[in-house]
């Protein structure tokens, strides 16, 4: 297992870091304070190729390996979680699902424009009364001839009002829905422009305020049979495998947040003096700095292992869940420590520590709460959980 990054990886890191500094950082404080996103940043991400970095060239992507997706998530979240969230939902949850489960026709029609950065996409699983409890979905699509008619509502959807297409999970069998049988769930590719699709934006969020979060209502939306992703009985598997890729980006992004909290704290430690010496000289402050360093390096290794497995074409459901749980919890701790290091100033938006904490709080909830991640790890260890075979596996990486 080779966990080293090569010169191409480091060159890509520099490009991602430069982009984030030039396009995400300017005006960030104002966008965060006003809870206002800037869609122009998303378009620029597409122009630079970031929205298709790990998608094969034949589908319009850059054809880079899976490590680059982690590096991109890390560097974008170093500046702000709102930038990394775009990568999570567009690249991780949606595009990877199309790459893994899509027919050739679906890939050409729906994946290629995403990889080229011409369109945006997101993932629609969560509902007002169903999150972790996926079998409790209320959205339903009734079969009518060669089409399905979808009704329902999804909430806490990133890019809800700006995404051009959604990956939507819904039941198609009332009896299976009643019995909570997730084999009755189907994954649909739905276009925002279709009649009956009604996206909206949520306001008053604690964190990720510089990004778009909202919901989508579906009222008698007609979906062609050709827009079913995978087989009609594979929707749950499509959703869970999509979460594997999404969690990979969240875990990698958490490293960026830990690094940001650490760098901000180290800088302040050298600037602030108490009792006639830098606060970094105080051992309890050093303890918090050391904890951030420890968790940064642990998190980096966990993500690199997942990237190596993905490159090799190996399924990493357990490993990526572990990385997501560990890194997001540690990112929240790092943000909390950063506030403590900054003292009263950490409680103010004069410094970024409070934004780090607000952003970190959501990541321990979305794409699998920290509680469900712990259950997953315990069930693997106890032998209660096993990875069943999938008809379609996410392809490993081959140099192009």
Coordinates of C-alpha atoms in Angstrom, one line a residue:
X1 CA 0.0 0.0 0.0
X2 CA 1.7 3.2 -1.2
X3 CA 0.2 6.3 0.5
X4 CA 2.6 8.8 -0.9
X5 CA 1.5 11.7 -3.2
X6 CA 3.5 12.2 -6.3
X7 CA 4.6 15.4 -8.1
X8 CA 1.3 15.4 -10.1
X9 CA -0.7 15.4 -6.9
X10 CA 1.3 18.2 -5.4
X11 CA 0.9 20.2 -8.6
X12 CA -2.8 19.7 -8.5
X13 CA -2.8 20.8 -4.9
X14 CA -1.2 24.0 -5.8
X15 CA -3.7 24.6 -8.5
X16 CA -6.6 24.0 -6.1
X17 CA -5.0 26.1 -3.4
X18 CA -4.5 29.0 -5.8
X19 CA -8.0 28.8 -7.0
X20 CA -9.5 28.8 -3.5
X21 CA -7.3 31.8 -2.6
X22 CA -8.2 33.8 -5.7
X23 CA -11.9 33.0 -6.0
X24 CA -13.3 31.6 -2.7
X25 CA -11.5 33.7 -0.1
X26 CA -12.3 37.2 -1.5
X27 CA -15.5 38.4 0.0
X28 CA -16.0 35.2 2.1
X29 CA -16.6 37.0 5.4
X30 CA -19.3 39.1 3.8
X31 CA -21.0 36.2 2.1
X32 CA -20.9 34.2 5.3
X33 CA -22.3 37.1 7.4
X34 CA -25.1 37.8 4.8
X35 CA -25.8 34.0 4.2
X36 CA -25.3 34.7 0.5
X37 CA -23.7 32.3 -2.0
X38 CA -21.9 33.4 -5.2
X39 CA -22.9 31.0 -8.1
X40 CA -20.1 32.6 -10.2
X41 CA -17.6 30.6 -8.1
X42 CA -19.3 27.4 -9.1
X43 CA -19.1 28.3 -12.8
X44 CA -15.4 29.1 -12.4
X45 CA -14.9 25.7 -10.7
X46 CA -16.3 24.1 -13.8
X47 CA -14.1 26.2 -16.2
X48 CA -11.0 25.1 -14.3
X49 CA -12.0 21.4 -14.6
X50 CA -12.4 20.8 -10.9
X51 CA -16.0 19.5 -11.3
X52 CA -14.8 16.6 -13.2
X53 CA -11.3 16.0 -11.8
X54 CA -11.6 12.2 -11.3
X55 CA -14.1 11.5 -14.1
X56 CA -12.5 9.7 -17.1
X57 CA -11.6 11.9 -20.1
X58 CA -14.1 10.0 -22.3
X59 CA -16.8 11.5 -20.3
X60 CA -15.4 15.0 -20.3
X61 CA -13.4 14.9 -17.1
X62 CA -9.7 15.4 -16.4
X63 CA -9.1 11.6 -15.9
X64 CA -7.1 12.2 -12.7
X65 CA -7.0 9.6 -9.9
X66 CA -9.1 9.4 -6.7
X67 CA -6.4 11.0 -4.6
X68 CA -7.0 14.3 -6.4
X69 CA -10.6 14.4 -5.4
X70 CA -9.5 14.2 -1.7
X71 CA -6.8 16.9 -2.3
X72 CA -9.4 19.2 -3.9
X73 CA -11.8 18.7 -1.0
X74 CA -9.0 19.3 1.5
X75 CA -7.9 22.6 -0.1
X76 CA -11.3 24.0 -0.7
X77 CA -12.4 23.4 2.9
X78 CA -9.3 25.0 4.1
X79 CA -10.8 28.2 2.9
X80 CA -14.4 27.4 3.5
X81 CA -16.8 24.5 3.8
X82 CA -19.2 26.0 1.3
X83 CA -16.6 25.4 -1.5
X84 CA -16.0 21.8 -0.5
X85 CA -19.7 21.0 -0.3
X86 CA -20.0 21.7 -4.0
X87 CA -17.4 19.0 -4.6
X88 CA -19.2 16.6 -2.2
X89 CA -22.6 16.8 -3.9
X90 CA -21.6 17.4 -7.5
X91 CA -18.5 15.2 -7.8
X92 CA -18.9 12.7 -4.9
X93 CA -22.6 12.0 -4.5
X94 CA -23.9 12.6 -8.0
X95 CA -21.2 12.2 -10.7
X96 CA -19.6 9.2 -9.0
X97 CA -23.0 7.5 -8.9
X98 CA -23.5 8.1 -12.6
X99 CA -20.0 6.8 -13.3
X100 CA -20.7 3.7 -11.3
X101 CA -24.3 2.8 -12.2
X102 CA -25.1 4.7 -15.4
X103 CA -25.7 3.3 -18.8
X104 CA -23.5 4.5 -21.6
X105 CA -26.4 6.7 -22.8
X106 CA -26.9 8.2 -19.3
X107 CA -23.2 8.9 -19.0
X108 CA -23.0 10.7 -22.3
X109 CA -26.2 12.7 -21.7
X110 CA -25.9 13.5 -18.0
X111 CA -22.4 12.8 -16.7
X112 CA -20.4 14.4 -19.5
X113 CA -21.9 17.9 -19.1
X114 CA -21.2 17.7 -15.3
X115 CA -17.6 16.7 -15.8
X116 CA -17.1 19.4 -18.3
X117 CA -18.4 21.9 -15.8
X118 CA -21.3 23.0 -18.0
X119 CA -23.9 21.9 -15.5
X120 CA -24.3 21.4 -11.7
X121 CA -25.8 18.4 -9.9
X122 CA -26.8 17.4 -6.4
X123 CA -28.2 14.5 -4.4
X124 CA -31.7 14.2 -3.0
X125 CA -32.2 11.6 -0.3
X126 CA -33.1 13.4 2.9
X127 CA -36.7 14.3 3.6
X128 CA -38.5 16.3 6.3
X129 CA -39.2 13.0 8.2
X130 CA -36.5 10.7 6.8
X131 CA -32.7 11.1 7.1
X132 CA -30.7 8.3 8.5
X133 CA -33.9 6.2 8.3
X134 CA -33.8 5.7 4.6
X135 CA -36.5 3.0 4.6
X136 CA -38.8 5.7 5.9
X137 CA -38.8 7.7 2.7
X138 CA -42.2 9.2 1.8
X139 CA -41.5 10.2 -1.8
X140 CA -43.3 8.0 -4.3
X141 CA -43.2 7.6 -8.0
X142 CA -46.1 5.8 -9.7
X143 CA -45.5 3.9 -12.8
X144 CA -47.6 5.1 -15.8
X145 CA -46.7 3.4 -19.1
X146 CA -43.1 4.2 -19.9
X147 CA -42.9 6.9 -17.3
X148 CA -43.0 7.4 -13.6
X149 CA -44.9 10.3 -11.9
X150 CA -43.0 11.5 -8.8
X151 CA -44.5 13.3 -5.8
X152 CA -42.7 14.2 -2.6
X153 CA -40.3 16.6 -1.0
X154 CA -36.5 16.5 -0.2
X155 CA -34.8 18.8 2.3
X156 CA -31.3 19.9 3.4
X157 CA -30.3 19.7 -0.2
X158 CA -27.0 21.5 -1.1
X159 CA -27.2 23.5 -4.4
X160 CA -31.0 23.0 -4.4
X161 CA -31.8 26.1 -6.4
X162 CA -28.7 26.2 -8.7
X163 CA -28.2 22.5 -9.6
X164 CA -29.4 21.6 -13.1
X165 CA -30.1 18.0 -12.2
X166 CA -30.9 15.9 -9.1
X167 CA -30.4 12.3 -8.1
X168 CA -33.6 11.5 -6.4
X169 CA -34.5 8.4 -4.3
X170 CA -38.2 7.4 -4.1
X171 CA -40.3 4.3 -3.6
X172 CA -42.2 2.8 -6.5
X173 CA -44.0 0.1 -4.6
X174 CA -46.6 1.0 -2.0
X175 CA -46.5 -2.4 -0.3
X176 CA -42.7 -2.3 0.0
X177 CA -43.0 1.3 1.3
X178 CA -45.5 0.2 3.9
X179 CA -43.2 -2.7 5.0
X180 CA -40.1 -0.5 4.9
X181 CA -38.5 -2.7 2.3
X182 CA -35.8 -0.7 0.7
X183 CA -35.8 -2.9 -2.4
X184 CA -38.7 -0.8 -3.5
X185 CA -36.6 2.4 -3.7
X186 CA -35.5 3.6 -7.1
X187 CA -32.9 6.2 -8.0
X188 CA -34.0 8.8 -10.6
X189 CA -32.1 11.4 -12.6
X190 CA -34.4 14.4 -12.5
X191 CA -33.9 17.7 -14.3
X192 CA -34.6 21.0 -12.5
X193 CA -36.2 22.4 -15.6
X194 CA -39.0 19.8 -15.7
X195 CA -42.6 20.7 -15.0
X196 CA -43.5 20.2 -11.3
X197 CA -39.9 20.5 -9.9
X198 CA -39.9 23.3 -7.3
X199 CA -36.6 24.0 -5.6
X200 CA -36.3 26.5 -2.7
X201 CA -33.7 27.8 -0.4
X202 CA -33.4 27.5 3.4
X203 CA -32.3 30.4 5.6
X204 CA -31.1 30.8 9.2
X205 CA -28.4 28.1 9.0
X206 CA -25.8 27.8 11.7
X207 CA -23.0 27.1 9.3
X208 CA -22.0 26.8 5.6
X209 CA -23.7 30.1 5.3
X210 CA -21.8 31.1 2.1
X211 CA -23.4 28.1 0.3
X212 CA -26.8 27.2 -1.0
X213 CA -28.9 24.8 1.1
X214 CA -32.6 24.2 0.6
X215 CA -35.1 21.7 -0.6
X216 CA -37.0 20.4 -3.6
X217 CA -40.7 19.7 -3.9
X218 CA -41.8 17.3 -6.7
X219 CA -45.4 17.7 -7.8
X220 CA -46.5 15.2 -10.5
X221 CA -43.1 15.2 -12.1
X222 CA -43.0 12.9 -15.1
X223 CA -39.8 10.9 -15.4
X224 CA -38.9 8.8 -18.4
X225 CA -38.1 5.2 -17.7
X226 CA -34.7 5.8 -19.3
X227 CA -33.8 8.1 -16.3
X228 CA -33.8 5.3 -13.8
X229 CA -30.2 4.9 -12.5
X230 CA -29.4 1.3 -12.0
X231 CA -32.2 -1.3 -12.0
X232 CA -35.6 -0.5 -10.3
X233 CA -34.7 -2.6 -7.3
X234 CA -31.2 -1.0 -6.8
X235 CA -32.1 2.5 -5.7
X236 CA -31.0 1.8 -2.1
X237 CA -27.7 0.4 -3.3
X238 CA -27.2 3.4 -5.6
X239 CA -27.7 5.7 -2.7
X240 CA -25.4 3.9 -0.3
X241 CA -22.6 3.6 -2.8
X242 CA -23.0 7.3 -3.6
X243 CA -22.6 8.0 0.1
X244 CA -19.3 6.1 0.1
X245 CA -18.0 8.6 -2.4
X246 CA -19.6 11.6 -0.7
X247 CA -18.2 10.6 2.7
X248 CA -14.7 10.4 1.1
X249 CA -14.9 14.0 0.2
X250 CA -16.3 15.0 3.6
X251 CA -13.5 13.1 5.4
X252 CA -10.9 14.8 3.2
X253 CA -12.5 18.2 3.6
X254 CA -12.3 17.8 7.4
X255 CA -8.5 17.7 7.1
X256 CA -8.6 21.1 5.5
X257 CA -10.7 22.5 8.4
X258 CA -8.4 21.0 11.0
X259 CA -5.4 22.6 9.1
X260 CA -7.2 25.9 9.0
X261 CA -7.9 25.8 12.7
X262 CA -4.4 24.9 13.4
X263 CA -2.8 27.5 11.2
X264 CA -5.0 30.2 12.6
X265 CA -4.3 29.2 16.2
X266 CA -0.5 29.0 15.6
X267 CA -0.5 32.5 14.1
X268 CA -2.5 33.9 17.1
X269 CA -0.2 32.1 19.6
X270 CA 2.7 34.1 18.2
X271 CA 0.8 37.4 18.2
X272 CA -0.9 37.3 21.6
X273 CA 1.1 37.6 24.8
X274 CA 0.0 37.0 28.4
X275 CA 2.1 37.1 31.5
X276 CA 4.9 38.7 29.4
X277 CA 5.2 35.8 27.0
X278 CA 3.5 34.4 23.9
X279 CA 0.5 32.3 24.7
X280 CA 2.0 29.5 22.7
X281 CA 4.5 29.1 25.6
X282 CA 1.7 28.0 28.0
X283 CA 1.5 24.2 28.1
X284 CA -2.2 23.9 28.1
X285 CA -2.3 25.9 24.9
X286 CA 0.4 23.6 23.5
X287 CA -1.8 20.7 24.4
X288 CA -4.5 22.0 22.1
X289 CA -2.1 22.7 19.3
X290 CA -0.6 19.2 19.7
X291 CA -4.1 17.7 19.5
X292 CA -4.8 19.5 16.2
X293 CA -1.5 18.2 14.8
X294 CA -2.2 14.7 15.9
X295 CA -5.7 14.7 14.4
X296 CA -4.6 16.3 11.1
X297 CA -2.0 13.6 10.5
X298 CA -4.3 10.7 11.6
X299 CA -7.0 12.1 9.3
X300 CA -4.7 12.4 6.4
X301 CA -3.6 8.8 6.7
X302 CA -7.1 7.5 6.9
X303 CA -8.1 9.4 3.7
X304 CA -5.0 8.3 1.9
X305 CA -5.8 4.7 2.6
X306 CA -9.3 5.2 1.1
X307 CA -7.8 6.9 -1.9
X308 CA -5.4 4.0 -2.5
X309 CA -8.3 1.6 -2.2
X310 CA -10.4 3.5 -4.6
X311 CA -7.6 3.8 -7.1
X312 CA -7.2 0.0 -6.9
X313 CA -10.9 -0.5 -7.5
X314 CA -11.4 -1.9 -4.0
X315 CA -14.6 -1.2 -2.1
X316 CA -14.0 0.9 1.0
X317 CA -17.3 1.3 2.7
X318 CA -16.0 0.5 6.2
X319 CA -12.8 2.5 5.7
X320 CA -14.4 5.6 4.4
X321 CA -17.1 5.6 7.1
X322 CA -14.3 5.4 9.7
X323 CA -12.5 8.3 8.0
X324 CA -15.6 10.4 7.8
X325 CA -16.5 9.8 11.5
X326 CA -13.0 10.3 12.8
X327 CA -12.1 13.4 10.8
X328 CA -15.4 15.3 11.2
X329 CA -15.4 14.7 15.0
X330 CA -11.8 15.8 15.2
X331 CA -12.5 18.9 13.0
X332 CA -15.2 20.0 15.4
X333 CA -12.7 19.5 18.3
X334 CA -10.0 21.5 16.4
X335 CA -12.5 24.3 15.8
X336 CA -13.5 24.3 19.4
X337 CA -9.8 24.4 20.4
X338 CA -9.2 27.3 18.0
X339 CA -11.9 29.3 19.7
X340 CA -10.3 28.5 23.1
X341 CA -6.9 29.6 21.9
X342 CA -8.3 32.9 20.6
X343 CA -10.1 33.5 23.9
X344 CA -12.8 36.1 23.7
X345 CA -11.8 37.0 20.2
X346 CA -12.6 33.4 19.2
X347 CA -16.2 34.2 20.1
X348 CA -16.2 37.1 17.5
X349 CA -16.3 37.0 13.7
X350 CA -13.2 39.3 13.8
X351 CA -11.3 36.0 13.6
X352 CA -12.3 32.9 11.6
X353 CA -12.4 30.4 14.5
X354 CA -16.1 30.8 15.1
X355 CA -16.8 30.2 11.4
X356 CA -14.7 27.0 11.6
X357 CA -16.8 25.8 14.5
X358 CA -20.1 26.6 12.8
X359 CA -19.1 24.8 9.7
X360 CA -17.7 21.8 11.5
X361 CA -21.0 21.2 13.4
X362 CA -22.9 20.2 10.3
X363 CA -20.3 17.6 9.0
X364 CA -20.9 15.3 12.0
X365 CA -24.5 15.2 10.9
X366 CA -24.8 15.1 7.1
X367 CA -23.9 12.1 5.0
X368 CA -24.3 9.8 8.1
X369 CA -24.3 11.1 11.6
X370 CA -21.4 10.4 14.0
X371 CA -23.7 8.0 15.8
X372 CA -24.5 5.9 12.8
X373 CA -20.9 5.8 11.8
X374 CA -20.1 4.4 15.2
X375 CA -22.8 1.7 14.8
X376 CA -21.3 0.9 11.4
X377 CA -17.8 0.3 12.8
X378 CA -19.2 -1.8 15.7
X379 CA -21.3 -4.0 13.4
X380 CA -18.3 -4.7 11.1
X381 CA -16.2 -5.6 14.1
X382 CA -18.9 -7.8 15.6
X383 CA -19.6 -9.6 12.4
X384 CA -23.1 -8.3 12.0
X385 CA -22.4 -6.2 8.9
X386 CA -21.0 -7.5 5.6
X387 CA -20.6 -5.8 2.3
X388 CA -22.8 -7.6 -0.3
X389 CA -21.7 -7.8 -3.9
X390 CA -22.8 -5.0 -6.1
X391 CA -23.8 -5.4 -9.7
X392 CA -21.8 -2.2 -10.6
X393 CA -18.7 -1.2 -8.8
X394 CA -17.0 2.2 -8.9
X395 CA -14.1 1.8 -11.3
X396 CA -10.6 2.1 -10.1
X397 CA -8.2 4.5 -11.7
X398 CA -6.2 3.8 -14.8
X399 CA -3.7 6.4 -16.2
X400 CA -5.0 8.1 -19.4

